[in-house]
Short mmCIF file of C-alpha atoms in Angstrom, two decimals:
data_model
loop_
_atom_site.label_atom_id
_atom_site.label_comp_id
_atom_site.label_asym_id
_atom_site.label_seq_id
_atom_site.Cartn_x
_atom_site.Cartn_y
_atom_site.Cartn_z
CA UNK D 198 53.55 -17.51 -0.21
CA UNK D 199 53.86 -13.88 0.51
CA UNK D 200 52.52 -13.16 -2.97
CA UNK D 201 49.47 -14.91 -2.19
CA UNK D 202 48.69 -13.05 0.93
CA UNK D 203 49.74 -9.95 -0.73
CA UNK D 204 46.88 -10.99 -3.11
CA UNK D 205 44.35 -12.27 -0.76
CA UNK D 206 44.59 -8.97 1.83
CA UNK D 207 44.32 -6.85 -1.29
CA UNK D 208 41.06 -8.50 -2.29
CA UNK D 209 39.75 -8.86 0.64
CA UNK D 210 40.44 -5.23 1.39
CA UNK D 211 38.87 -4.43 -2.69
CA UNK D 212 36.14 -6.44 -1.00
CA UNK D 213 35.89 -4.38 2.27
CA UNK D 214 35.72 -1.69 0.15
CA UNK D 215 32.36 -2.62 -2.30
CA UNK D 216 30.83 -3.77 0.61
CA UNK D 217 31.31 -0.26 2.76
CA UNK D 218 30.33 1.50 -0.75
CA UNK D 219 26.88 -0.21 -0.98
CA UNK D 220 26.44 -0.19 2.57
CA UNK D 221 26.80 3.44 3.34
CA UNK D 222 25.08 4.70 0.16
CA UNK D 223 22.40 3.11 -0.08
CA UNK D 224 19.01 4.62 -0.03
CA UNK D 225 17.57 2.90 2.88
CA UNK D 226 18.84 2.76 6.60
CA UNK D 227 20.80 -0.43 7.62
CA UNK D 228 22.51 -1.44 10.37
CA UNK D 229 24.15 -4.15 12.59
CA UNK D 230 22.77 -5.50 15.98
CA UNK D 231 24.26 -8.00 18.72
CA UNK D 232 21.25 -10.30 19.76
CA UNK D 233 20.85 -8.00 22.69
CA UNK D 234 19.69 -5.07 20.42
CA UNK D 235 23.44 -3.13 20.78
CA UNK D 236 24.58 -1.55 17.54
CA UNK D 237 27.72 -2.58 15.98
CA UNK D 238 27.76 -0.53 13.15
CA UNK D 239 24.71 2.12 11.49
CA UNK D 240 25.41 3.10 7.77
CA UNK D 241 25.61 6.58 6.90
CA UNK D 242 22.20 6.97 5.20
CA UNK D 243 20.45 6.32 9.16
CA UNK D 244 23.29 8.48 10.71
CA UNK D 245 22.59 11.30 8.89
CA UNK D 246 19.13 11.08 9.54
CA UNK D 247 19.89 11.70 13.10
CA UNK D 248 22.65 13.81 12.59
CA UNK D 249 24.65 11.18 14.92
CA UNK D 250 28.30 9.37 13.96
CA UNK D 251 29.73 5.85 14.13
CA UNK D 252 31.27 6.54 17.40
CA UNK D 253 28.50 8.09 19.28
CA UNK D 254 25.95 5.25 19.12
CA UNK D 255 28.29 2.06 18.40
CA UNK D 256 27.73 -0.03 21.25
CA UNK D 257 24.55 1.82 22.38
CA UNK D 258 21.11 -0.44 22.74
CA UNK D 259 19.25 0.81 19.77
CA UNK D 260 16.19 1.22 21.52
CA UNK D 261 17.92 3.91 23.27
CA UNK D 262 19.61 6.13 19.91
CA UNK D 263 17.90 9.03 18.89
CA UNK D 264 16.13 7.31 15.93
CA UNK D 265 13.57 6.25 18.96
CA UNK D 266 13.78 8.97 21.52
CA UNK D 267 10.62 10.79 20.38
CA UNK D 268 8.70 7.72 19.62
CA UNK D 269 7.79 5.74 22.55
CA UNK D 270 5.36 3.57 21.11
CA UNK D 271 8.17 2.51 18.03
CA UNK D 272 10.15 1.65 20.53
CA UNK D 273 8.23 -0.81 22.88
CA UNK D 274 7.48 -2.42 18.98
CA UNK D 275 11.54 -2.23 18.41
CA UNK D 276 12.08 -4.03 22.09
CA UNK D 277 9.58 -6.64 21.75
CA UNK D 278 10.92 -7.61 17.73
CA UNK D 279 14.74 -7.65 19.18
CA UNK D 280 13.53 -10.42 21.80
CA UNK D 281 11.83 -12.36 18.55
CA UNK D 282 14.53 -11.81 15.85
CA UNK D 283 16.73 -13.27 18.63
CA UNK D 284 14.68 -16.37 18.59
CA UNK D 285 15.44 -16.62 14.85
CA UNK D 286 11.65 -14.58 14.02
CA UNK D 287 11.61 -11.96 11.26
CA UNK D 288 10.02 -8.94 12.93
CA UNK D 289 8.50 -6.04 10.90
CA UNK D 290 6.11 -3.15 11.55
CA UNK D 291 5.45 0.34 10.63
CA UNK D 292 6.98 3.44 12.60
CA UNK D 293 8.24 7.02 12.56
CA UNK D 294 11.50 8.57 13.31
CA UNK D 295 12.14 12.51 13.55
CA UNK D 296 14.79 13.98 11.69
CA UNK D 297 17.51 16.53 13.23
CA UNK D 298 15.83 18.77 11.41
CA UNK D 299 12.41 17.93 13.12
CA UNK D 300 11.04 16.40 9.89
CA UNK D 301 8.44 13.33 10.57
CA UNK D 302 9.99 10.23 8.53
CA UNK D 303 7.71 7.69 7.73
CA UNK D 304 9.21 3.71 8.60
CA UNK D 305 8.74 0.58 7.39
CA UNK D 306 11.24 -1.15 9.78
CA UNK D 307 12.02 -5.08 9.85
CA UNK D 308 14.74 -6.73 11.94
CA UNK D 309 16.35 -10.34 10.28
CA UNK D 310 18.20 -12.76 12.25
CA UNK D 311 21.38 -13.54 10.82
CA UNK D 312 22.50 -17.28 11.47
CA UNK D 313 25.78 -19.21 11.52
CA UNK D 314 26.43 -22.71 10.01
CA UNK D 315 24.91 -24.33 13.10
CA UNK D 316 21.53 -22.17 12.83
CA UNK D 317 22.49 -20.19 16.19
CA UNK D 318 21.39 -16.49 15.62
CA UNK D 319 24.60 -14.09 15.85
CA UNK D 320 23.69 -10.98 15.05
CA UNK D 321 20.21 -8.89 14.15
CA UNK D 322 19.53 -6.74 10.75
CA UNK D 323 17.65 -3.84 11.09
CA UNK D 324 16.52 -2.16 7.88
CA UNK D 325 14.34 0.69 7.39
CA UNK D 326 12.45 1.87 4.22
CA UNK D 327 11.55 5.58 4.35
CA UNK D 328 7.88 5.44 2.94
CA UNK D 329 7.13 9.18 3.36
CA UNK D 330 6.21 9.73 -0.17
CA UNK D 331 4.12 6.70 -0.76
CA UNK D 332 2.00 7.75 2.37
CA UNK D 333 1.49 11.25 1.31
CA UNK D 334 0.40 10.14 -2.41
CA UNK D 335 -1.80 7.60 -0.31
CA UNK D 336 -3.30 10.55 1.97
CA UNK D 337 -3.83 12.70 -1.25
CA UNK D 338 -5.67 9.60 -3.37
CA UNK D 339 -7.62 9.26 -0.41
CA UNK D 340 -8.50 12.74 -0.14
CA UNK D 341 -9.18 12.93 -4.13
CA UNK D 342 -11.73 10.19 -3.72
CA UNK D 343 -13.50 11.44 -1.04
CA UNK D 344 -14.25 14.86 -2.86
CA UNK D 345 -15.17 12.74 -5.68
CA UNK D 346 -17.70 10.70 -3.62
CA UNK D 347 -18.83 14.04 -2.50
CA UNK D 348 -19.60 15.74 -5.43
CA UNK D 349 -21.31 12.32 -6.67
CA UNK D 350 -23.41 12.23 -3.70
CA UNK D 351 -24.39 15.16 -3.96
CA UNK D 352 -25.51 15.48 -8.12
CA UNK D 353 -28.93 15.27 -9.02
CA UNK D 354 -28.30 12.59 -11.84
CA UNK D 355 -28.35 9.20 -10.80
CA UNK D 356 -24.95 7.55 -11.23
CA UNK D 357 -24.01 3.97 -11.20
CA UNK D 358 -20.57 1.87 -12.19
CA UNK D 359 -20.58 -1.60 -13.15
CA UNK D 360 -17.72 -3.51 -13.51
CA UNK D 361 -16.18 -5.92 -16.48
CA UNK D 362 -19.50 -8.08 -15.58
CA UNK D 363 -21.88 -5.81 -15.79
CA UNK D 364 -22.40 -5.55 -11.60
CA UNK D 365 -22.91 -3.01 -9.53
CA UNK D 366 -19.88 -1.47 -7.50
CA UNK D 367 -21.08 2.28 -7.09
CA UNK D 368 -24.42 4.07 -7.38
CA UNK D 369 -25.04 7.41 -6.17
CA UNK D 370 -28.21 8.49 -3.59
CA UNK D 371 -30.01 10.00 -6.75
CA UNK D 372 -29.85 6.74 -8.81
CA UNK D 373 -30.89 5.02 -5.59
CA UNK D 374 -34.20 7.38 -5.12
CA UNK D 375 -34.75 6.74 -8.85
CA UNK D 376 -35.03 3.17 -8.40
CA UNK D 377 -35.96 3.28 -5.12
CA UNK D 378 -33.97 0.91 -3.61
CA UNK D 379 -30.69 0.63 -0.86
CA UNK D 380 -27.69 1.10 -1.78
CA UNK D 381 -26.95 -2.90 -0.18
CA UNK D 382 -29.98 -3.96 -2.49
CA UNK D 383 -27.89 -3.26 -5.76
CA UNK D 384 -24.37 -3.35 -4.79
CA UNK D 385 -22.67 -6.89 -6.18
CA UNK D 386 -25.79 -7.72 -8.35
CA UNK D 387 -25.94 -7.12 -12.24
CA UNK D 388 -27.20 -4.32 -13.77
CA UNK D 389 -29.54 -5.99 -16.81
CA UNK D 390 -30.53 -8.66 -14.44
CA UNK D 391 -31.71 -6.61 -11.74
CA UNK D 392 -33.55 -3.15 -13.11
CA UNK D 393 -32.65 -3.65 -16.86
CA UNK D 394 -34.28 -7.01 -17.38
CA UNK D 395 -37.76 -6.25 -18.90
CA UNK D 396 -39.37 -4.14 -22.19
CA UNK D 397 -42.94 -2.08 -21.03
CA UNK D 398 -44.73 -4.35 -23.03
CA UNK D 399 -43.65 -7.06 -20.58
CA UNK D 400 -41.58 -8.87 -22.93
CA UNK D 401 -37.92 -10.37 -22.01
CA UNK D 402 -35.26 -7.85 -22.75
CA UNK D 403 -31.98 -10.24 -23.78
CA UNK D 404 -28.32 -9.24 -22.39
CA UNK D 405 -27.23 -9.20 -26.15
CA UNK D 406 -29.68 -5.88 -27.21
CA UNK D 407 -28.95 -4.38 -23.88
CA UNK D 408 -26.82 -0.72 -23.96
CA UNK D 409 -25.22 -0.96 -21.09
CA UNK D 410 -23.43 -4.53 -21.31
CA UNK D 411 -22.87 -3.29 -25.35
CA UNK D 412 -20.44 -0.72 -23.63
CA UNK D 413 -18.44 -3.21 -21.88
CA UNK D 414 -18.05 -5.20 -24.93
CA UNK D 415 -17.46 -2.50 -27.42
CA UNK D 416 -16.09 0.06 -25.38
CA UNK D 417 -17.65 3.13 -26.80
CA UNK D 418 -20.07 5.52 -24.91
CA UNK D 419 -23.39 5.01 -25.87
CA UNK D 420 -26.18 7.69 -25.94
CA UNK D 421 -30.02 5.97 -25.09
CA UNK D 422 -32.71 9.00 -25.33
CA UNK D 423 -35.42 6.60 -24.20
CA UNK D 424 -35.28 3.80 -22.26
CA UNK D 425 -37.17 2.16 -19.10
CA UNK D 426 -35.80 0.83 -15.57
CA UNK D 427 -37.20 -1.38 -13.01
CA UNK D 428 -37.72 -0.13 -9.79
CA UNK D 429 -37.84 -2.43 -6.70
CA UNK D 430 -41.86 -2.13 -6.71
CA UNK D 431 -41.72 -3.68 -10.10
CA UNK D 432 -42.58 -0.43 -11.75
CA UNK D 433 -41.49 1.23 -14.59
CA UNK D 434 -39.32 4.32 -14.60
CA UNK D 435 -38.70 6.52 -18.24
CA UNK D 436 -34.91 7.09 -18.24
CA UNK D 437 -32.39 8.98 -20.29
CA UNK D 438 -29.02 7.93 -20.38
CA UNK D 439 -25.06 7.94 -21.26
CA UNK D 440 -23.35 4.92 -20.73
CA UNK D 441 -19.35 5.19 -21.21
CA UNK D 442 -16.37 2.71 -20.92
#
């Protein structure tokens, strides 16, 4: 018998072990909550953040830690979710926390319930995912397509992109003027059908001789020296083109 408890406590402590490995190391901040919102334990990826230990916020509400001292609003959001997660509700929003060293951190913060065999919710899981990066790559796509929409504004060459179908998803305030419609006139409607449709002589011009949808098909750019557009008033406009994939 006292072989077998040798061998159960020293699993059990090879156990304990793993568990406070992957707990502590781990990339994102975890931690421990009574229902109340009181931490039992914060792993050392959060505690660092703060520049706290174990001992100074174990038994603390978590609303009132430093991760939410400078972040008022996060922490009405963190009150109100420990309320629902203690009502069994998973509860997860966006937020900030301040490092010690006064750097912004970016949050996306969730709180499980953790139930028992009878379904009774015993203690809360926060988790936060630091999502700095992903929202500075997000401000700086943002920002790259906005100077991209400016400089297309702005260019005296009408410009238009059509999706896999052939319809309209962009065109610039030149190609507009050219055809003299609204941008809301052209956007979602198909290229050929709507100012591509028709030969000066009046005749039918089919899908299958048309440039533009060619492109799609074939995907190679396509140079047209002389071509003709409709224009809203049913008039033709002389065009020069490049159409590219």
């Amino acid at each position: 018998c006292s072989s077998d408890l040798y061998r159960y406590f020293t699993a059990k402590t090879q156990l304990d072990k793993r568990y406070r490995a992957i707990f502590d190391h781990t990339y994102q901040f975890i931690g421990l909550l009574t229902t109340d919102g009181r931490i039992v334990e914060a792993n050392q990826t959060a505690l660092r953040l703060v520049g706290a230990s174990q001992e100074e916020v174990k038994g603390a509400l978590f609303s009132e830690t430093p991760w939410w001292s400078n972040n008022p609003e996060g922490k009405k959001l963190l009150e109100e979710g420990i309320k629902k997660a203690a009502k069994g509700e998973f509860v997860r929003f966006e937020t900030v926390h301040k490092s010690k060293d006064g750097e912004v951190v970016a949050i996306d913060f969730s709180l499980k319930p953790v139930f028992d065999r009878n379904g009774h919710v015993t203690y809360l899981l926060p988790e936060g995912r630091d999502m700095t990066e992903q929202k500075l790559i997000q401000m700086r796509i943002s920002e790259s397509e906005s100077r991209v929409q400016a400089i297309l504004t702005c260019l005296a060459e009408g410009i238009c992109q059509l999706d896999v179908d052939g319809k309209i998803v962009y065109i610039n305030s030149a190609a507009q003027q050219i055809l003299q419609y609204e941008e809301d006139d052209l956007i979602g409607h198909h290229m050929h059908e709507k100012v591509h449709y028709v030969m000066p002589d009046g005749h039918e011009r089919s899908k299958e001789d048309c440039p533009l949808l060619r492109v799609i098909k074939e995907g190679k750019s396509c140079r047209v020296s002389e071509d003709w557009f409709v224009r809203k008033d049913q008039s033709l406009v002389p065009v020069e083109y490049v159409s590219s994939p």
